[in-house]
Coordinates of C-alpha atoms in Angstrom, one line a residue:
X1 CA -32.9 -29.0 -28.2
X2 CA -31.2 -26.8 -30.2
X3 CA -32.7 -24.1 -28.0
X4 CA -32.0 -25.0 -25.8
X5 CA -28.7 -25.0 -25.9
X6 CA -28.7 -21.7 -27.3
X7 CA -30.4 -20.4 -24.3
X8 CA -27.5 -22.3 -22.3
X9 CA -25.0 -20.4 -24.5
X10 CA -25.8 -17.2 -24.5
X11 CA -26.2 -17.8 -20.3
X12 CA -23.0 -18.7 -20.5
X13 CA -21.6 -15.6 -22.6
X14 CA -23.6 -13.5 -20.7
X15 CA -22.1 -15.4 -17.5
X16 CA -18.2 -14.8 -19.3
X17 CA -19.0 -11.3 -19.8
X18 CA -20.1 -10.4 -16.2
X19 CA -16.8 -12.0 -15.2
X20 CA -14.4 -10.0 -17.8
X21 CA -15.3 -7.0 -16.8
X22 CA -14.7 -5.6 -13.5
X23 CA -18.5 -4.7 -12.3
X24 CA -20.4 -4.6 -8.5
X25 CA -22.4 -8.2 -10.4
X26 CA -18.7 -9.2 -10.8
X27 CA -19.1 -10.1 -7.1
X28 CA -22.7 -11.3 -6.6
X29 CA -21.3 -13.4 -9.6
X30 CA -19.1 -14.4 -8.2
X31 CA -20.1 -15.9 -4.8
X32 CA -22.7 -17.8 -6.5
X33 CA -20.5 -18.7 -8.6
X34 CA -18.1 -20.5 -4.6
X35 CA -22.0 -21.2 -3.5
X36 CA -22.8 -23.8 -6.5
X37 CA -18.7 -25.3 -5.5
X38 CA -19.7 -25.8 -2.2
X39 CA -21.5 -28.9 -0.5
X40 CA -23.0 -30.9 -3.4
X41 CA -22.8 -28.1 -5.9
X42 CA -19.4 -29.6 -7.6
X43 CA -21.1 -33.0 -7.6
X44 CA -24.3 -31.9 -10.1
X45 CA -22.1 -30.1 -11.8
X46 CA -19.9 -32.6 -12.5
X47 CA -22.7 -34.8 -13.6
X48 CA -24.1 -32.8 -16.3
X49 CA -20.7 -31.9 -17.8
X50 CA -20.0 -35.4 -18.1
X51 CA -24.0 -36.2 -19.1
X52 CA -23.3 -33.7 -21.9
X53 CA -19.8 -34.7 -22.9
X54 CA -21.1 -38.6 -23.5
X55 CA -24.3 -36.9 -25.6
X56 CA -22.0 -34.8 -27.1
X57 CA -19.5 -37.7 -27.9
X58 CA -22.3 -40.2 -29.1
X59 CA -23.2 -37.7 -31.6
X60 CA -19.5 -37.4 -32.5
X61 CA -19.3 -40.6 -33.6
X62 CA -23.4 -40.9 -35.2
X63 CA -22.2 -38.4 -37.3
X64 CA -18.9 -39.3 -38.2
X65 CA -20.8 -42.6 -39.3
X66 CA -23.1 -41.6 -41.5
X67 CA -19.7 -39.5 -43.2
X68 CA -18.5 -42.5 -43.4
X69 CA -22.0 -43.8 -45.3
X70 CA -22.3 -40.8 -47.2
X71 CA -19.1 -42.4 -48.8
X72 CA -21.1 -45.4 -51.1
X73 CA -23.3 -43.4 -53.6
X74 CA -26.9 -43.8 -52.5
X75 CA -26.4 -44.4 -49.4
X76 CA -27.4 -41.6 -48.0
X77 CA -30.9 -39.9 -48.2
X78 CA -32.1 -36.3 -48.6
X79 CA -34.1 -37.1 -44.8
X80 CA -30.4 -38.1 -43.2
X81 CA -28.6 -35.5 -44.4
X82 CA -30.9 -33.0 -42.7
X83 CA -30.8 -35.8 -39.3
X84 CA -27.2 -35.0 -40.1
X85 CA -27.2 -31.4 -40.4
X86 CA -29.0 -31.4 -37.0
X87 CA -26.6 -33.4 -35.2
X88 CA -23.8 -32.0 -36.7
X89 CA -25.6 -28.2 -35.5
X90 CA -26.3 -30.1 -32.2
X91 CA -22.4 -31.4 -31.3
X92 CA -21.5 -27.9 -32.7
X93 CA -23.1 -26.3 -29.9
X94 CA -23.1 -29.0 -27.2
X95 CA -19.0 -28.6 -27.9
X96 CA -19.0 -24.7 -28.0
X97 CA -21.4 -24.8 -24.2
X98 CA -18.5 -27.7 -23.3
X99 CA -16.0 -24.4 -24.3
X100 CA -17.6 -22.1 -22.8
X101 CA -18.5 -24.5 -19.5
X102 CA -14.5 -24.5 -18.8
X103 CA -13.9 -20.9 -19.9
X104 CA -16.2 -19.6 -17.1
X105 CA -15.4 -22.0 -14.3
X106 CA -11.4 -21.3 -15.5
X107 CA -12.9 -17.5 -14.7
X108 CA -13.5 -18.1 -11.8
X109 CA -10.7 -19.5 -10.1
X110 CA -8.6 -16.8 -11.7
X111 CA -10.8 -14.5 -10.0
X112 CA -10.7 -15.8 -6.8
X113 CA -6.9 -16.5 -6.6
X114 CA -6.4 -12.7 -7.7
X115 CA -8.8 -12.1 -4.4
X116 CA -6.5 -13.9 -2.3
X117 CA -3.2 -12.9 -3.6
X118 CA -4.4 -9.2 -3.0
X119 CA -5.5 -9.7 0.5
X120 CA -2.2 -11.5 1.0
X121 CA -0.8 -8.2 -0.9
X122 CA -2.7 -6.4 1.5
X123 CA -1.6 -8.1 4.4
X124 CA 1.7 -8.2 3.5
X125 CA 1.5 -4.0 2.9
X126 CA -0.2 -3.5 6.8
X127 CA 2.8 -5.5 7.9
X128 CA 5.2 -4.0 6.6
X129 CA 4.2 -0.4 7.6
X130 CA 3.2 -1.6 10.8
X131 CA 6.7 -2.8 11.1
X132 CA 8.4 0.8 9.5
X133 CA 6.3 1.8 12.2
X134 CA 7.7 -0.1 14.9
X135 CA 11.1 1.4 13.9
X136 CA 10.4 4.6 13.8
X137 CA 9.0 3.8 17.2
X138 CA 12.4 2.6 17.9
X139 CA 14.3 4.6 16.0
X140 CA 12.7 7.8 18.1
X141 CA 13.2 5.6 21.4
X142 CA 17.1 5.3 20.4
X143 CA 17.6 8.8 20.0
X144 CA 15.9 9.6 23.1
X145 CA 18.2 6.9 25.1
X146 CA 21.2 8.2 23.5
X147 CA 20.3 11.9 24.7
X148 CA 19.4 10.3 27.8
X149 CA 22.9 9.0 28.2
X150 CA 24.9 12.6 26.1
X151 CA 22.9 14.1 29.5
X152 CA 23.9 11.2 32.3
X153 CA 27.7 11.4 30.2
X154 CA 27.5 15.4 30.8
X155 CA 26.7 14.9 35.0
X156 CA 29.1 12.2 35.5
X157 CA 31.4 14.6 33.9
X158 CA 30.6 17.5 36.1
X159 CA 30.2 15.6 39.7
X160 CA 33.8 14.5 38.5
X161 CA 34.2 17.5 38.4
X162 CA 33.2 18.8 41.5
X163 CA 34.7 15.2 43.2
X164 CA 38.4 16.5 42.2
X165 CA 37.4 19.3 44.0
X166 CA 36.7 17.6 47.2
X167 CA 39.5 15.9 47.2
X168 CA 41.1 18.8 46.3
X169 CA 39.7 20.2 49.3
X170 CA 40.5 17.5 51.7
X171 CA 44.3 17.3 51.1
X172 CA 44.2 20.7 51.5
X173 CA 42.7 20.8 54.3
X174 CA 45.1 17.2 54.9
X175 CA 47.6 19.2 55.2
X176 CA 45.9 22.0 57.4
X177 CA 45.8 19.4 60.0
X178 CA 49.1 18.3 59.9
X179 CA 51.0 21.5 59.9
X180 CA 48.5 22.3 62.6
X181 CA 49.5 19.3 64.3
X182 CA 53.3 19.9 64.1
X183 CA 52.5 23.1 65.2
X184 CA 50.6 21.6 68.9
X185 CA 53.5 19.5 68.6
X186 CA 56.4 22.2 68.4
X187 CA 53.8 24.0 71.5
X188 CA 53.9 21.0 73.2
X189 CA 57.5 20.6 73.3
X190 CA 58.1 23.9 74.4
X191 CA 55.9 24.6 76.7
X192 CA 57.6 21.4 78.4
X193 CA 60.4 23.2 77.9
X194 CA 58.9 26.3 79.6
X195 CA 57.4 24.0 83.0
X196 CA 61.3 22.4 82.9
X197 CA 63.2 25.7 82.9
X198 CA 60.1 26.7 85.3
X199 CA 61.0 24.2 87.9
X200 CA 64.2 24.7 87.5
X201 CA 64.1 28.1 88.6
X202 CA 61.9 27.3 91.3
X203 CA 64.6 24.6 92.6
X204 CA 66.6 28.4 92.7
X205 CA 64.8 29.6 94.3
X206 CA 64.1 27.9 96.8
X207 CA 67.9 27.2 97.3
X208 CA 68.5 30.7 97.3
X209 CA 66.2 31.2 99.9
X210 CA 67.4 29.0 102.0
X211 CA 70.9 30.1 102.0
X212 CA 69.4 33.2 102.6
X213 CA 68.0 32.3 106.1
X214 CA 71.2 30.0 107.2
X215 CA 72.6 33.0 106.3
X216 CA 70.0 35.5 109.1
X217 CA 70.2 32.5 111.5
X218 CA 74.3 32.5 111.8
X219 CA 74.0 36.6 112.2
X220 CA 71.8 36.1 115.4
X221 CA 73.7 34.2 117.0

């Protein structure tokens, strides 16, 4: 019994050392403990721990009972003292074994939580990096859009200047056309006046011709 307890205690201490120090073996031990805590593993471990606890409680009760009898002189013999010493050693080893088992369970829990926390931090870092990359990409896009807007503004300014020049040319052409229109109207009026003058002159010439022809007729008579 004592040899078995010592073996279990040394095995637990070895497992604790493997869990405390970061070595390649720690990952294997952690995976083994993960498998032990799946399925029926927790039930078996709790059953063993409960049995050891019951035996530990019974042993402590027997030790206390023997110590109470030791108060009375001559109530305990040397054989019982030897048995009590053995029980004290067994109870001590059982208590230490339970304590080391609890330490292994807590260490495994904290290592698993630390591993999950690291994975969460890595995921957060990756997300932060992707967010920074997207921000940089958005900044580049905004810069390109601003440059394009500046180029479009320059083109719009050039088009406005060209449009203003065309408008000035159109106004000049319209003024020239108006002047030509007025000039053509003046020419038309002058043409009408000349035509009327021509008709008036032709009428005068006809009248002179008639008068001359009438005077020549009188002379012949």
